[in-house]
Short mmCIF file of C-alpha atoms in Angstrom, two decimals:
data_model
loop_
_atom_site.label_atom_id
_atom_site.label_comp_id
_atom_site.label_asym_id
_atom_site.label_seq_id
_atom_site.Cartn_x
_atom_site.Cartn_y
_atom_site.Cartn_z
CA UNK F 1 0.00 0.00 0.00
CA UNK F 2 1.26 3.47 -0.86
CA UNK F 3 1.14 5.87 2.09
CA UNK F 4 0.55 9.48 1.12
CA UNK F 5 1.80 12.47 3.09
CA UNK F 6 -0.63 14.66 4.97
CA UNK F 7 -1.61 18.06 3.62
CA UNK F 8 -1.32 19.42 0.06
CA UNK F 9 2.39 19.29 -0.84
CA UNK F 10 3.66 20.43 -4.21
CA UNK F 11 3.12 18.29 -7.28
CA UNK F 12 6.84 17.48 -7.43
CA UNK F 13 6.74 16.21 -3.86
CA UNK F 14 3.67 14.09 -4.55
CA UNK F 15 5.34 12.54 -7.57
CA UNK F 16 8.48 11.82 -5.57
CA UNK F 17 6.48 10.29 -2.71
CA UNK F 18 4.51 7.99 -4.98
CA UNK F 19 7.60 7.01 -6.96
CA UNK F 20 9.56 6.28 -3.78
CA UNK F 21 6.76 4.13 -2.40
CA UNK F 22 6.52 2.22 -5.68
CA UNK F 23 10.23 1.68 -6.26
CA UNK F 24 10.53 -1.53 -4.26
CA UNK F 25 7.23 -2.99 -5.44
CA UNK F 26 7.23 -2.30 -9.17
CA UNK F 27 9.01 -5.54 -10.06
CA UNK F 28 6.37 -7.53 -8.17
CA UNK F 29 3.58 -5.67 -9.95
CA UNK F 30 5.24 -6.54 -13.24
CA UNK F 31 5.41 -10.23 -12.25
CA UNK F 32 1.82 -10.25 -11.03
CA UNK F 33 0.60 -8.47 -14.16
CA UNK F 34 -1.43 -5.87 -12.27
CA UNK F 35 -1.17 -2.48 -10.64
CA UNK F 36 -2.84 -2.85 -7.23
CA UNK F 37 -6.12 -1.02 -6.74
CA UNK F 38 -4.66 0.68 -3.69
CA UNK F 39 -1.94 2.23 -5.81
CA UNK F 40 -4.51 3.54 -8.29
CA UNK F 41 -6.49 5.02 -5.42
CA UNK F 42 -3.37 6.61 -3.94
CA UNK F 43 -2.52 8.27 -7.25
CA UNK F 44 -6.07 9.58 -7.52
CA UNK F 45 -6.13 10.82 -3.93
CA UNK F 46 -2.91 12.73 -4.57
CA UNK F 47 -4.47 14.43 -7.61
CA UNK F 48 -1.93 12.93 -10.00
CA UNK F 49 -4.27 11.25 -12.49
CA UNK F 50 -5.25 14.44 -14.30
CA UNK F 51 -2.99 17.00 -12.68
CA UNK F 52 -3.12 19.35 -15.68
CA UNK F 53 -6.89 19.73 -15.65
CA UNK F 54 -8.07 23.17 -14.50
CA UNK F 55 -8.84 23.41 -10.80
CA UNK F 56 -12.48 24.10 -11.64
CA UNK F 57 -12.73 20.65 -13.18
CA UNK F 58 -11.05 18.88 -10.28
CA UNK F 59 -7.44 19.05 -11.45
CA UNK F 60 -4.40 20.80 -10.00
CA UNK F 61 -3.89 23.24 -12.87
CA UNK F 62 -0.40 21.84 -13.42
CA UNK F 63 1.77 23.18 -16.23
CA UNK F 64 3.07 20.94 -19.03
CA UNK F 65 6.52 21.03 -17.45
CA UNK F 66 5.12 19.89 -14.12
CA UNK F 67 3.18 17.05 -15.73
CA UNK F 68 6.28 16.07 -17.65
CA UNK F 69 8.44 15.91 -14.55
CA UNK F 70 5.73 13.90 -12.80
CA UNK F 71 5.75 11.35 -15.63
CA UNK F 72 9.55 11.21 -15.59
CA UNK F 73 9.51 10.45 -11.88
CA UNK F 74 6.86 7.76 -12.22
CA UNK F 75 8.36 6.39 -15.42
CA UNK F 76 11.68 5.99 -13.64
CA UNK F 77 10.18 3.39 -11.31
CA UNK F 78 7.22 1.79 -13.09
CA UNK F 79 6.00 2.10 -16.67
CA UNK F 80 2.52 0.93 -15.72
CA UNK F 81 2.18 3.61 -13.06
CA UNK F 82 3.15 6.24 -15.62
CA UNK F 83 0.72 4.62 -18.09
CA UNK F 84 -2.09 5.09 -15.57
CA UNK F 85 -1.45 8.83 -15.56
CA UNK F 86 -1.10 8.83 -19.34
CA UNK F 87 -4.36 7.11 -20.25
CA UNK F 88 -6.44 9.00 -17.69
CA UNK F 89 -4.96 12.24 -18.97
CA UNK F 90 -5.56 11.30 -22.61
CA UNK F 91 -9.29 10.84 -22.16
CA UNK F 92 -9.61 13.86 -19.87
CA UNK F 93 -7.74 16.06 -22.37
CA UNK F 94 -10.08 15.00 -25.18
CA UNK F 95 -13.21 15.71 -23.13
CA UNK F 96 -11.83 19.03 -21.88
CA UNK F 97 -11.02 20.19 -25.42
CA UNK F 98 -13.97 18.82 -27.37
CA UNK F 99 -16.68 17.91 -24.87
CA UNK F 100 -19.78 19.95 -24.17
CA UNK F 101 -20.16 21.91 -20.96
CA UNK F 102 -22.43 19.15 -19.66
CA UNK F 103 -19.88 16.47 -20.53
CA UNK F 104 -17.05 18.36 -18.84
CA UNK F 105 -19.16 18.78 -15.71
CA UNK F 106 -20.16 15.13 -15.67
CA UNK F 107 -16.92 13.38 -16.56
CA UNK F 108 -13.89 15.51 -15.69
CA UNK F 109 -14.22 15.67 -11.88
CA UNK F 110 -14.82 11.92 -11.85
CA UNK F 111 -11.64 11.38 -13.85
CA UNK F 112 -9.66 13.79 -11.69
CA UNK F 113 -10.74 12.21 -8.40
CA UNK F 114 -10.35 8.65 -9.64
CA UNK F 115 -14.04 7.88 -9.26
CA UNK F 116 -13.91 6.64 -12.85
CA UNK F 117 -10.90 4.99 -14.46
CA UNK F 118 -10.70 5.77 -18.18
CA UNK F 119 -9.40 3.82 -21.15
CA UNK F 120 -8.72 4.83 -24.76
CA UNK F 121 -10.10 2.28 -27.21
CA UNK F 122 -8.89 3.08 -30.71
CA UNK F 123 -6.63 0.27 -31.96
CA UNK F 124 -8.15 -2.66 -33.83
CA UNK F 125 -6.76 -5.77 -35.50
CA UNK F 126 -6.72 -3.92 -38.80
CA UNK F 127 -6.13 -0.42 -37.50
CA UNK F 128 -2.94 0.28 -35.57
CA UNK F 129 -0.73 3.04 -36.91
CA UNK F 130 -3.47 3.87 -39.43
CA UNK F 131 -6.53 4.68 -37.34
CA UNK F 132 -8.45 5.78 -40.44
CA UNK F 133 -9.03 2.05 -40.93
CA UNK F 134 -11.07 1.54 -37.73
CA UNK F 135 -14.04 -0.71 -38.36
CA UNK F 136 -16.11 -0.30 -35.19
CA UNK F 137 -19.64 0.53 -36.32
CA UNK F 138 -21.72 3.18 -34.59
CA UNK F 139 -25.35 3.70 -35.54
CA UNK F 140 -28.15 5.85 -34.22
CA UNK F 141 -31.13 3.88 -32.87
CA UNK F 142 -34.46 4.77 -31.34
CA UNK F 143 -35.05 3.07 -28.02
CA UNK F 144 -38.26 4.99 -27.40
CA UNK F 145 -36.83 7.03 -24.52
CA UNK F 146 -33.82 9.06 -25.64
CA UNK F 147 -31.49 9.41 -28.63
CA UNK F 148 -29.20 6.38 -28.48
CA UNK F 149 -26.05 5.11 -30.17
CA UNK F 150 -25.23 1.44 -30.69
CA UNK F 151 -21.63 0.27 -31.04
CA UNK F 152 -20.35 -2.99 -32.48
CA UNK F 153 -16.68 -3.81 -32.94
CA UNK F 154 -13.50 -5.17 -31.37
CA UNK F 155 -10.77 -3.05 -29.78
CA UNK F 156 -7.31 -4.29 -28.92
CA UNK F 157 -4.51 -3.45 -26.51
CA UNK F 158 -6.57 -1.12 -24.31
CA UNK F 159 -4.36 0.08 -21.47
CA UNK F 160 -6.07 -0.67 -18.14
CA UNK F 161 -8.92 -2.12 -20.16
CA UNK F 162 -9.30 -4.85 -17.55
CA UNK F 163 -10.42 -2.35 -14.91
CA UNK F 164 -11.52 0.79 -16.80
CA UNK F 165 -14.95 2.13 -15.91
CA UNK F 166 -15.39 4.08 -19.14
CA UNK F 167 -13.76 3.92 -22.57
CA UNK F 168 -13.32 6.63 -25.17
CA UNK F 169 -14.13 4.57 -28.26
CA UNK F 170 -13.22 5.56 -31.81
CA UNK F 171 -15.61 4.25 -34.47
CA UNK F 172 -17.50 5.15 -37.62
CA UNK F 173 -20.97 6.70 -37.73
CA UNK F 174 -22.51 7.20 -41.18
CA UNK F 175 -19.07 6.97 -42.75
CA UNK F 176 -17.52 9.57 -40.42
CA UNK F 177 -15.07 8.94 -37.60
CA UNK F 178 -16.78 9.50 -34.28
CA UNK F 179 -15.71 9.29 -30.63
CA UNK F 180 -18.08 8.00 -27.94
CA UNK F 181 -17.73 7.47 -24.19
CA UNK F 182 -18.84 3.95 -23.30
CA UNK F 183 -19.33 2.75 -19.74
CA UNK F 184 -17.91 -0.74 -19.39
CA UNK F 185 -20.76 -2.04 -17.22
CA UNK F 186 -23.19 -1.77 -20.14
CA UNK F 187 -24.63 -4.88 -21.74
CA UNK F 188 -22.55 -6.10 -24.65
CA UNK F 189 -19.12 -5.09 -23.31
CA UNK F 190 -16.74 -8.02 -22.91
CA UNK F 191 -13.13 -7.84 -21.73
CA UNK F 192 -10.39 -10.31 -22.61
CA UNK F 193 -7.33 -9.77 -20.39
CA UNK F 194 -3.96 -9.65 -22.16
CA UNK F 195 -1.23 -11.47 -20.26
CA UNK F 196 2.47 -12.04 -20.79
CA UNK F 197 3.00 -9.27 -23.35
CA UNK F 198 6.51 -7.93 -23.92
CA UNK F 199 6.23 -4.85 -21.71
CA UNK F 200 3.91 -2.83 -19.48
CA UNK F 201 2.80 -6.08 -17.90
CA UNK F 202 1.24 -4.36 -14.89
CA UNK F 203 -0.87 -2.02 -17.07
CA UNK F 204 -3.73 -4.55 -17.17
CA UNK F 205 -4.25 -4.45 -20.92
CA UNK F 206 -7.37 -5.96 -22.44
CA UNK F 207 -9.02 -6.62 -25.76
CA UNK F 208 -12.55 -5.23 -25.70
CA UNK F 209 -15.52 -6.66 -27.60
CA UNK F 210 -18.51 -4.39 -28.21
CA UNK F 211 -21.62 -6.32 -29.24
CA UNK F 212 -24.51 -3.94 -29.86
CA UNK F 213 -23.59 -1.78 -26.87
CA UNK F 214 -26.09 1.03 -26.41
CA UNK F 215 -25.25 4.39 -24.85
CA UNK F 216 -27.03 7.76 -24.78
CA UNK F 217 -26.25 9.92 -27.80
CA UNK F 218 -25.13 12.51 -25.23
CA UNK F 219 -22.02 10.34 -24.74
CA UNK F 220 -20.74 11.30 -28.18
CA UNK F 221 -17.76 13.66 -27.93
CA UNK F 222 -17.81 16.27 -30.73
CA UNK F 223 -19.83 15.91 -33.96
CA UNK F 224 -19.39 12.95 -36.32
CA UNK F 225 -16.34 13.47 -38.50
CA UNK F 226 -14.34 14.97 -35.62
CA UNK F 227 -13.61 11.69 -33.86
CA UNK F 228 -10.18 11.04 -35.33
CA UNK F 229 -8.95 14.43 -36.54
CA UNK F 230 -9.91 16.25 -33.35
CA UNK F 231 -10.91 14.06 -30.39
CA UNK F 232 -8.50 11.14 -30.88
CA UNK F 233 -5.77 13.51 -32.09
CA UNK F 234 -5.99 15.48 -28.85
CA UNK F 235 -5.83 12.30 -26.78
CA UNK F 236 -2.85 10.97 -28.74
CA UNK F 237 -0.97 14.25 -28.48
CA UNK F 238 -1.36 14.17 -24.72
CA UNK F 239 -0.30 10.54 -24.70
CA UNK F 240 2.85 11.18 -26.71
CA UNK F 241 3.84 14.01 -24.41
CA UNK F 242 3.53 11.95 -21.22
CA UNK F 243 5.05 8.82 -22.79
CA UNK F 244 8.04 10.88 -23.92
CA UNK F 245 8.64 12.22 -20.45
CA UNK F 246 8.17 8.75 -18.97
CA UNK F 247 10.88 7.50 -21.31
CA UNK F 248 13.19 10.26 -20.08
CA UNK F 249 12.65 8.95 -16.57
CA UNK F 250 13.38 5.38 -17.68
CA UNK F 251 16.65 6.39 -19.32
CA UNK F 252 17.74 8.46 -16.33
CA UNK F 253 17.00 5.58 -13.96
CA UNK F 254 19.01 3.15 -16.09
CA UNK F 255 21.88 5.63 -16.21
CA UNK F 256 21.91 5.86 -12.41
CA UNK F 257 21.82 2.07 -12.07
CA UNK F 258 24.77 1.72 -14.43
CA UNK F 259 26.82 4.33 -12.62
CA UNK F 260 26.16 2.73 -9.23
CA UNK F 261 27.00 -0.71 -10.57
CA UNK F 262 30.32 0.12 -12.23
CA UNK F 263 31.57 1.96 -9.15
CA UNK F 264 31.17 -1.13 -6.97
CA UNK F 265 31.57 -4.05 -9.38
CA UNK F 266 35.17 -5.23 -9.85
CA UNK F 267 36.61 -7.23 -12.73
CA UNK F 268 40.11 -8.60 -12.46
CA UNK F 269 40.55 -6.59 -9.30
CA UNK F 270 39.69 -3.34 -11.06
CA UNK F 271 36.38 -1.45 -10.75
CA UNK F 272 34.38 -1.57 -13.96
CA UNK F 273 34.36 2.22 -13.87
CA UNK F 274 38.07 2.19 -14.71
CA UNK F 275 37.57 0.36 -18.00
CA UNK F 276 37.54 2.72 -20.98
CA UNK F 277 34.98 0.64 -22.86
CA UNK F 278 32.57 0.93 -19.95
CA UNK F 279 33.20 4.65 -19.63
CA UNK F 280 32.45 5.06 -23.32
CA UNK F 281 29.11 3.30 -22.92
CA UNK F 282 28.26 5.54 -19.97
CA UNK F 283 29.28 8.70 -21.80
CA UNK F 284 27.13 7.97 -24.84
CA UNK F 285 24.17 7.02 -22.67
CA UNK F 286 24.54 10.20 -20.63
CA UNK F 287 24.56 12.43 -23.73
CA UNK F 288 21.60 10.63 -25.33
CA UNK F 289 19.61 10.91 -22.11
CA UNK F 290 20.37 14.60 -21.67
CA UNK F 291 19.37 15.27 -25.28
CA UNK F 292 16.06 13.47 -24.82
CA UNK F 293 15.34 15.52 -21.70
CA UNK F 294 16.04 18.76 -23.55
CA UNK F 295 13.64 17.83 -26.36
CA UNK F 296 10.98 16.94 -23.80
CA UNK F 297 11.54 20.24 -22.01
CA UNK F 298 11.26 22.11 -25.31
CA UNK F 299 7.98 20.33 -26.02
CA UNK F 300 6.70 21.40 -22.60
CA UNK F 301 7.62 25.04 -23.25
CA UNK F 302 5.95 25.01 -26.64
CA UNK F 303 2.78 23.42 -25.22
CA UNK F 304 2.60 26.01 -22.46
CA UNK F 305 2.99 28.83 -24.99
CA UNK F 306 0.51 27.35 -27.47
CA UNK F 307 3.25 27.48 -30.11
CA UNK F 308 2.39 26.48 -33.70
CA UNK F 309 5.10 23.82 -33.58
CA UNK F 310 3.92 22.32 -30.29
CA UNK F 311 2.47 19.13 -31.76
CA UNK F 312 5.52 18.53 -33.94
CA UNK F 313 7.74 19.21 -30.95
CA UNK F 314 5.89 16.60 -28.94
CA UNK F 315 6.25 14.03 -31.71
CA UNK F 316 9.98 14.69 -31.89
CA UNK F 317 10.38 14.48 -28.12
CA UNK F 318 8.49 11.21 -27.85
CA UNK F 319 10.42 9.73 -30.76
CA UNK F 320 13.80 10.69 -29.34
CA UNK F 321 12.96 9.75 -25.75
CA UNK F 322 11.56 6.33 -26.64
CA UNK F 323 14.58 5.60 -28.82
CA UNK F 324 16.88 6.75 -26.04
CA UNK F 325 15.09 4.68 -23.40
CA UNK F 326 15.48 1.57 -25.56
CA UNK F 327 19.17 2.26 -26.23
CA UNK F 328 20.08 3.17 -22.65
CA UNK F 329 18.10 0.32 -21.13
CA UNK F 330 19.84 -2.07 -23.50
CA UNK F 331 23.20 -0.64 -22.53
CA UNK F 332 22.29 -0.96 -18.86
CA UNK F 333 21.45 -4.64 -19.26
CA UNK F 334 24.81 -5.13 -21.01
CA UNK F 335 26.80 -3.30 -18.34
CA UNK F 336 24.98 -4.93 -15.42
CA UNK F 337 25.50 -8.36 -16.98
CA UNK F 338 23.80 -11.12 -15.01
CA UNK F 339 22.29 -8.56 -12.66
CA UNK F 340 20.64 -6.88 -15.65
CA UNK F 341 19.12 -10.18 -16.72
CA UNK F 342 17.80 -11.06 -13.25
CA UNK F 343 14.01 -11.48 -12.89
CA UNK F 344 13.61 -8.31 -10.81
CA UNK F 345 16.11 -6.17 -12.73
CA UNK F 346 14.79 -2.66 -13.33
CA UNK F 347 17.02 -2.34 -16.39
CA UNK F 348 15.64 -5.57 -17.79
CA UNK F 349 12.05 -4.49 -17.16
CA UNK F 350 12.68 -1.11 -18.78
CA UNK F 351 14.39 -2.82 -21.72
CA UNK F 352 11.10 -4.63 -22.41
CA UNK F 353 8.95 -1.58 -21.69
CA UNK F 354 11.03 0.72 -23.87
CA UNK F 355 10.46 -1.37 -26.99
CA UNK F 356 6.72 -0.94 -26.42
CA UNK F 357 7.24 2.82 -26.09
CA UNK F 358 8.74 2.88 -29.58
CA UNK F 359 5.44 1.52 -30.91
CA UNK F 360 2.55 3.02 -28.93
CA UNK F 361 1.03 6.44 -29.61
CA UNK F 362 2.56 6.33 -33.08
CA UNK F 363 5.45 4.05 -34.06
CA UNK F 364 8.98 5.34 -34.55
CA UNK F 365 8.61 5.03 -38.32
CA UNK F 366 5.37 7.04 -38.36
CA UNK F 367 7.03 9.68 -36.17
CA UNK F 368 9.94 9.98 -38.61
CA UNK F 369 7.52 10.69 -41.45
CA UNK F 370 5.65 13.25 -39.35
CA UNK F 371 8.89 15.02 -38.42
CA UNK F 372 10.09 15.05 -42.02
CA UNK F 373 6.73 16.36 -43.29
CA UNK F 374 6.84 19.18 -40.75
CA UNK F 375 10.39 20.07 -41.77
CA UNK F 376 9.48 20.13 -45.47
CA UNK F 377 6.38 22.26 -44.90
CA UNK F 378 8.50 24.83 -43.10
CA UNK F 379 11.12 24.75 -45.86
CA UNK F 380 8.50 25.29 -48.55
CA UNK F 381 6.95 28.17 -46.60
CA UNK F 382 10.16 30.18 -46.56
CA UNK F 383 11.09 29.63 -50.22
CA UNK F 384 10.03 32.28 -52.79
CA UNK F 385 6.53 31.51 -53.94
CA UNK F 386 6.27 28.68 -51.41
CA UNK F 387 7.57 26.19 -54.01
CA UNK F 388 10.29 23.60 -53.48
#
């Protein structure tokens, strides 16, 4: 159980307290394949689930930089704990930006206080990186009482889908992408737990089947046609930002573990830290990690300022940080040797988690195309006549 401090300490302190309490238990959560309910409640009680929501909606009014540092702290101990903050924030961000006043009043305080755990259900068997291919069908029906929507489809890899109370579902209504909030206790919702996946094993992933699930039409977020380009895009942008910062935390933790190990581990009577090859590995990892942090910090500044390049900056930060987390975690496993391969090794766990980070919220290859497109658009804009 995570014990929280009394009173309302600063967000940084809350993140440190939760991370410290989780540090010794994260490996067990990974083995068990679940984040304990008490930990989820502790994060909610501390206000960490949707810290960047305005105070009027139950949040802490945290800045992007504060949310980023929070995710770095949590990411440095447990990817699933950071994922909890990410997915709750994704759905909250979408409702805050595109929901009606009634929807914001109904849903946001419940998300902020942890009364409802949210999930983002977009991916399908035939729609991963290309969400335009989603095949979940949404149709308007008349149940004789109120305007109603009926959803039928199958969603995959839903983070915390095993325990989520409500899902933001992306589907198609009359040929237009549409986002709908679906309570998971409604008839027709079936969960299939995912176990033994490569990483994020404590994030309680699930495949979700929707068989004629009916919800009030008032659960639709934004008009039809806005589901992907606006609602899902907002959620994914928030997700990339928090994932990127979580990856910074992973890399920094692996760097610390390597430094501690080579100072105490001896080979042939000489500390590993005295070997030039080992020092070279540490130096490269240190520079890569620092660079990832700077890109994440730049993304935070641009988000706070509402800069035109904010979305592109977030994509770049997530891309670089995920790549760095994978590289540094791999280096840490190599340097730690048998200790890095041990069942409870943090470096080993992060090595698995980091590969997942290179895929979710937009794969590395998709990110490269996005970054290149942004660069070329800017280049065209400054050439005479706007032509290449």
